[in-house]
mmCIF file of C-alpha atoms in Angstrom:
data_model
loop_
_atom_site.group_PDB
_atom_site.id
_atom_site.type_symbol
_atom_site.label_atom_id
_atom_site.label_comp_id
_atom_site.label_asym_id
_atom_site.label_seq_id
_atom_site.Cartn_x
_atom_site.Cartn_y
_atom_site.Cartn_z
ATOM 1 C CA UNK A 1 21.495 71.776 1.902
ATOM 2 C CA UNK A 2 20.783 75.297 3.166
ATOM 3 C CA UNK A 3 17.103 74.589 2.847
ATOM 4 C CA UNK A 4 17.390 71.639 5.221
ATOM 5 C CA UNK A 5 19.266 73.708 7.804
ATOM 6 C CA UNK A 6 16.563 76.388 7.767
ATOM 7 C CA UNK A 7 13.827 73.787 8.222
ATOM 8 C CA UNK A 8 15.651 72.132 11.124
ATOM 9 C CA UNK A 9 16.280 75.532 12.769
ATOM 10 C CA UNK A 10 12.598 76.470 12.491
ATOM 11 C CA UNK A 11 11.560 73.146 13.982
ATOM 12 C CA UNK A 12 14.171 73.128 16.739
ATOM 13 C CA UNK A 13 13.817 76.754 17.987
ATOM 14 C CA UNK A 14 10.535 76.266 19.889
ATOM 15 C CA UNK A 15 11.812 73.024 21.359
ATOM 16 C CA UNK A 16 14.970 74.729 22.589
ATOM 17 C CA UNK A 17 13.022 77.585 24.073
ATOM 18 C CA UNK A 18 10.664 75.254 25.932
ATOM 19 C CA UNK A 19 13.359 72.816 27.046
ATOM 20 C CA UNK A 20 14.677 75.095 29.754
ATOM 21 C CA UNK A 21 13.513 74.197 33.249
ATOM 22 C CA UNK A 22 13.493 75.460 36.886
ATOM 23 C CA UNK A 23 13.785 79.182 37.731
ATOM 24 C CA UNK A 24 14.978 79.927 34.312
ATOM 25 C CA UNK A 25 11.880 78.201 33.060
ATOM 26 C CA UNK A 26 9.683 80.805 34.673
ATOM 27 C CA UNK A 27 11.775 83.573 33.190
ATOM 28 C CA UNK A 28 11.648 81.928 29.789
ATOM 29 C CA UNK A 29 7.934 81.299 30.144
ATOM 30 C CA UNK A 30 7.379 84.983 30.930
ATOM 31 C CA UNK A 31 9.578 85.943 28.034
ATOM 32 C CA UNK A 32 7.605 83.554 25.811
ATOM 33 C CA UNK A 33 4.349 85.105 27.071
ATOM 34 C CA UNK A 34 5.637 88.582 26.275
ATOM 35 C CA UNK A 35 6.727 87.478 22.775
ATOM 36 C CA UNK A 36 3.674 85.445 21.808
ATOM 37 C CA UNK A 37 0.922 86.492 24.148
ATOM 38 C CA UNK A 38 0.174 82.850 25.111
ATOM 39 C CA UNK A 39 0.876 80.891 28.273
ATOM 40 C CA UNK A 40 1.303 77.489 26.547
ATOM 41 C CA UNK A 41 3.160 76.461 23.486
ATOM 42 C CA UNK A 42 0.587 73.909 22.329
ATOM 43 C CA UNK A 43 -0.249 75.673 19.079
ATOM 44 C CA UNK A 44 3.387 76.146 18.008
ATOM 45 C CA UNK A 45 4.154 72.551 18.886
ATOM 46 C CA UNK A 46 1.148 71.403 16.917
ATOM 47 C CA UNK A 47 2.262 73.584 14.040
ATOM 48 C CA UNK A 48 5.788 72.171 14.287
ATOM 49 C CA UNK A 49 4.444 68.623 14.347
ATOM 50 C CA UNK A 50 2.267 69.245 11.296
ATOM 51 C CA UNK A 51 5.207 70.900 9.573
ATOM 52 C CA UNK A 52 7.458 67.938 10.453
ATOM 53 C CA UNK A 53 4.932 65.452 9.146
ATOM 54 C CA UNK A 54 4.544 67.516 5.973
ATOM 55 C CA UNK A 55 8.287 67.689 5.427
ATOM 56 C CA UNK A 56 8.715 63.988 6.090
ATOM 57 C CA UNK A 57 5.942 63.287 3.637
ATOM 58 C CA UNK A 58 7.476 65.665 1.090
ATOM 59 C CA UNK A 59 10.961 64.140 1.322
ATOM 60 C CA UNK A 60 10.185 60.497 2.093
ATOM 61 C CA UNK A 61 6.880 59.800 0.343
ATOM 62 C CA UNK A 62 8.273 59.247 -3.159
ATOM 63 C CA UNK A 63 11.231 57.069 -2.101
ATOM 64 C CA UNK A 64 8.939 54.986 0.102
ATOM 65 C CA UNK A 65 6.354 54.727 -2.680
ATOM 66 C CA UNK A 66 9.059 53.773 -5.176
ATOM 67 C CA UNK A 67 10.462 51.179 -2.794
ATOM 68 C CA UNK A 68 7.030 49.720 -2.099
ATOM 69 C CA UNK A 69 6.126 49.713 -5.805
ATOM 70 C CA UNK A 70 9.388 48.015 -6.765
ATOM 71 C CA UNK A 71 8.932 45.526 -3.936
ATOM 72 C CA UNK A 72 5.367 44.759 -5.032
ATOM 73 C CA UNK A 73 6.582 44.331 -8.636
ATOM 74 C CA UNK A 74 9.311 41.942 -7.471
ATOM 75 C CA UNK A 75 6.769 39.995 -5.458
ATOM 76 C CA UNK A 76 4.411 39.919 -8.453
ATOM 77 C CA UNK A 77 7.234 38.614 -10.674
ATOM 78 C CA UNK A 78 8.119 35.990 -8.089
ATOM 79 C CA UNK A 79 4.473 34.964 -7.876
ATOM 80 C CA UNK A 80 4.306 34.688 -11.670
ATOM 81 C CA UNK A 81 7.451 32.551 -11.687
ATOM 82 C CA UNK A 82 6.057 30.405 -8.903
ATOM 83 C CA UNK A 83 2.779 30.059 -10.804
ATOM 84 C CA UNK A 84 4.673 29.031 -13.952
ATOM 85 C CA UNK A 85 6.675 26.512 -11.949
ATOM 86 C CA UNK A 86 3.479 25.219 -10.364
ATOM 87 C CA UNK A 87 1.852 24.779 -13.783
ATOM 88 C CA UNK A 88 5.009 23.121 -15.073
ATOM 89 C CA UNK A 89 5.120 20.810 -12.061
ATOM 90 C CA UNK A 90 1.422 20.059 -12.508
ATOM 91 C CA UNK A 91 1.905 19.178 -16.173
ATOM 92 C CA UNK A 92 4.936 17.055 -15.276
ATOM 93 C CA UNK A 93 2.873 15.322 -12.612
ATOM 94 C CA UNK A 94 0.110 14.647 -15.138
ATOM 95 C CA UNK A 95 2.672 13.268 -17.606
ATOM 96 C CA UNK A 96 4.145 11.074 -14.888
ATOM 97 C CA UNK A 97 0.639 9.939 -13.916
ATOM 98 C CA UNK A 98 -0.115 9.034 -17.541
ATOM 99 C CA UNK A 99 3.201 7.210 -17.828
ATOM 100 C CA UNK A 100 2.413 5.351 -14.608
ATOM 101 C CA UNK A 101 -1.021 4.344 -15.899
ATOM 102 C CA UNK A 102 0.523 3.206 -19.179
ATOM 103 C CA UNK A 103 3.166 1.244 -17.286
ATOM 104 C CA UNK A 104 0.482 -0.396 -15.137
ATOM 105 C CA UNK A 105 -1.531 -1.297 -18.246
ATOM 106 C CA UNK A 106 1.615 -2.618 -19.929
ATOM 107 C CA UNK A 107 2.462 -4.635 -16.808
ATOM 108 C CA UNK A 108 -1.037 -6.142 -16.760
ATOM 109 C CA UNK A 109 -0.735 -6.956 -20.449
ATOM 110 C CA UNK A 110 2.666 -8.555 -19.899
ATOM 111 C CA UNK A 111 1.312 -10.588 -16.983
ATOM 112 C CA UNK A 112 -1.664 -11.745 -19.053
ATOM 113 C CA UNK A 113 0.627 -12.631 -21.960
ATOM 114 C CA UNK A 114 2.931 -14.494 -19.589
ATOM 115 C CA UNK A 115 -0.017 -16.439 -18.153
ATOM 116 C CA UNK A 116 -1.242 -17.308 -21.653
ATOM 117 C CA UNK A 117 2.249 -18.282 -22.703
ATOM 118 C CA UNK A 118 2.678 -20.390 -19.555
ATOM 119 C CA UNK A 119 -0.629 -22.114 -20.301
ATOM 120 C CA UNK A 120 0.423 -22.766 -23.893
ATOM 121 C CA UNK A 121 3.817 -24.074 -22.787
ATOM 122 C CA UNK A 122 2.127 -26.260 -20.182
ATOM 123 C CA UNK A 123 -0.248 -27.675 -22.797
ATOM 124 C CA UNK A 124 2.620 -28.147 -25.249
ATOM 125 C CA UNK A 125 4.697 -29.970 -22.632
ATOM 126 C CA UNK A 126 1.686 -32.098 -21.682
ATOM 127 C CA UNK A 127 1.137 -33.011 -25.348
ATOM 128 C CA UNK A 128 4.832 -33.750 -25.829
ATOM 129 C CA UNK A 129 4.887 -35.862 -22.695
ATOM 130 C CA UNK A 130 1.776 -37.727 -23.792
ATOM 131 C CA UNK A 131 3.261 -38.272 -27.247
ATOM 132 C CA UNK A 132 6.520 -39.486 -25.690
ATOM 133 C CA UNK A 133 4.586 -41.818 -23.392
ATOM 134 C CA UNK A 134 2.622 -43.198 -26.333
ATOM 135 C CA UNK A 135 5.843 -43.626 -28.310
ATOM 136 C CA UNK A 136 7.504 -45.322 -25.344
ATOM 137 C CA UNK A 137 4.459 -47.529 -24.873
ATOM 138 C CA UNK A 138 4.490 -48.429 -28.564
ATOM 139 C CA UNK A 139 8.226 -49.156 -28.399
ATOM 140 C CA UNK A 140 7.640 -51.261 -25.305
ATOM 141 C CA UNK A 141 4.846 -53.178 -27.035
ATOM 142 C CA UNK A 142 7.031 -53.711 -30.098
ATOM 143 C CA UNK A 143 9.880 -54.936 -27.919
ATOM 144 C CA UNK A 144 7.494 -57.224 -26.088
ATOM 145 C CA UNK A 145 6.299 -58.599 -29.437
ATOM 146 C CA UNK A 146 9.886 -59.012 -30.578
ATOM 147 C CA UNK A 147 10.796 -60.721 -27.324
ATOM 148 C CA UNK A 148 7.696 -62.888 -27.612
ATOM 149 C CA UNK A 149 8.615 -63.892 -31.171
ATOM 150 C CA UNK A 150 12.179 -64.479 -30.100
ATOM 151 C CA UNK A 151 10.989 -66.623 -27.208
ATOM 152 C CA UNK A 152 8.597 -68.507 -29.512
ATOM 153 C CA UNK A 153 11.343 -69.056 -32.039
ATOM 154 C CA UNK A 154 13.765 -70.246 -29.373
ATOM 155 C CA UNK A 155 11.099 -72.491 -27.866
ATOM 156 C CA UNK A 156 10.178 -73.847 -31.274
ATOM 157 C CA UNK A 157 13.773 -74.511 -32.119
ATOM 158 C CA UNK A 158 14.314 -76.151 -28.759
ATOM 159 C CA UNK A 159 11.197 -78.300 -29.104
ATOM 160 C CA UNK A 160 12.092 -79.258 -32.609
ATOM 161 C CA UNK A 161 15.637 -80.065 -31.653
ATOM 162 C CA UNK A 162 14.487 -82.234 -28.790
ATOM 163 C CA UNK A 163 11.647 -84.012 -30.514
ATOM 164 C CA UNK A 164 12.449 -84.214 -34.120
ATOM 165 C CA UNK A 165 15.545 -85.626 -35.475
ATOM 166 C CA UNK A 166 16.369 -85.349 -39.090
ATOM 167 C CA UNK A 167 16.250 -89.098 -39.531
ATOM 168 C CA UNK A 168 12.783 -89.563 -38.101
ATOM 169 C CA UNK A 169 10.491 -87.852 -40.526
ATOM 170 C CA UNK A 170 11.200 -86.598 -43.924
ATOM 171 C CA UNK A 171 9.792 -83.086 -43.874
ATOM 172 C CA UNK A 172 10.114 -80.276 -46.191
ATOM 173 C CA UNK A 173 10.105 -76.611 -45.242
ATOM 174 C CA UNK A 174 6.361 -76.062 -45.775
ATOM 175 C CA UNK A 175 5.400 -78.833 -43.469
ATOM 176 C CA UNK A 176 7.791 -77.582 -40.786
ATOM 177 C CA UNK A 177 6.301 -74.118 -41.002
ATOM 178 C CA UNK A 178 2.778 -75.492 -40.655
ATOM 179 C CA UNK A 179 3.754 -77.587 -37.671
ATOM 180 C CA UNK A 180 5.507 -74.663 -36.012
ATOM 181 C CA UNK A 181 2.579 -72.375 -36.665
ATOM 182 C CA UNK A 182 0.167 -74.833 -35.092
ATOM 183 C CA UNK A 183 2.502 -75.324 -32.145
ATOM 184 C CA UNK A 184 2.840 -71.641 -31.516
ATOM 185 C CA UNK A 185 -0.800 -70.840 -31.920
#
C-alpha cells in the first residue's frame, strides 16, 4: 500500500504545483523556473503521463489479459457447444427428412395397394353380381318352365275333363300319355 501512495504523490505533485492560478501563478511559475530551470512543465507532464501509462499497464495488464483470455475461452466453449448443437440439429433434420421420405413412399405404396384392392373388390363384386344374375335368370327360367308345365298339365286336365268322359273311349294310360303329348306339342 505504501508503494501506491508514493506513486500517487509523485504523479500528483507536479499537477498540484501547476494548478495554482492568477498572481500566485506567476509566483509559482517563477519558483518553478528557479527550481527546474524551465518555463513550461511539458516535459514533466509528459514524463508523468508516460509513468502513469506504465503503471496502469503494470497493474492492469495482467488482469485485463486474464479477463479477455477467460472471456475468449468462454466464447470458444459456447461456439463449440453451438456447433455441436448445430450438428445434432442437422443430423436430426436429416433423420426427420429420411423418415418423411419413407412415410411418403409408404403412403404411396398404401395408396397403390388400396387402388389394387379396390379394383380387385370391384371385379369380385362384378363377378358375384354376374353370377347372381345368371343364377336368378336360371331360377327364373326354371320357374317359367315349371309354370309352363303346370299350365300345360292344368290345360290338359281341363281339356281331357271337358272332352273325354270315362265312358266314351276305353283308354289305357299309355294311350292317354301319347294323346296328351301330341296335344301339348
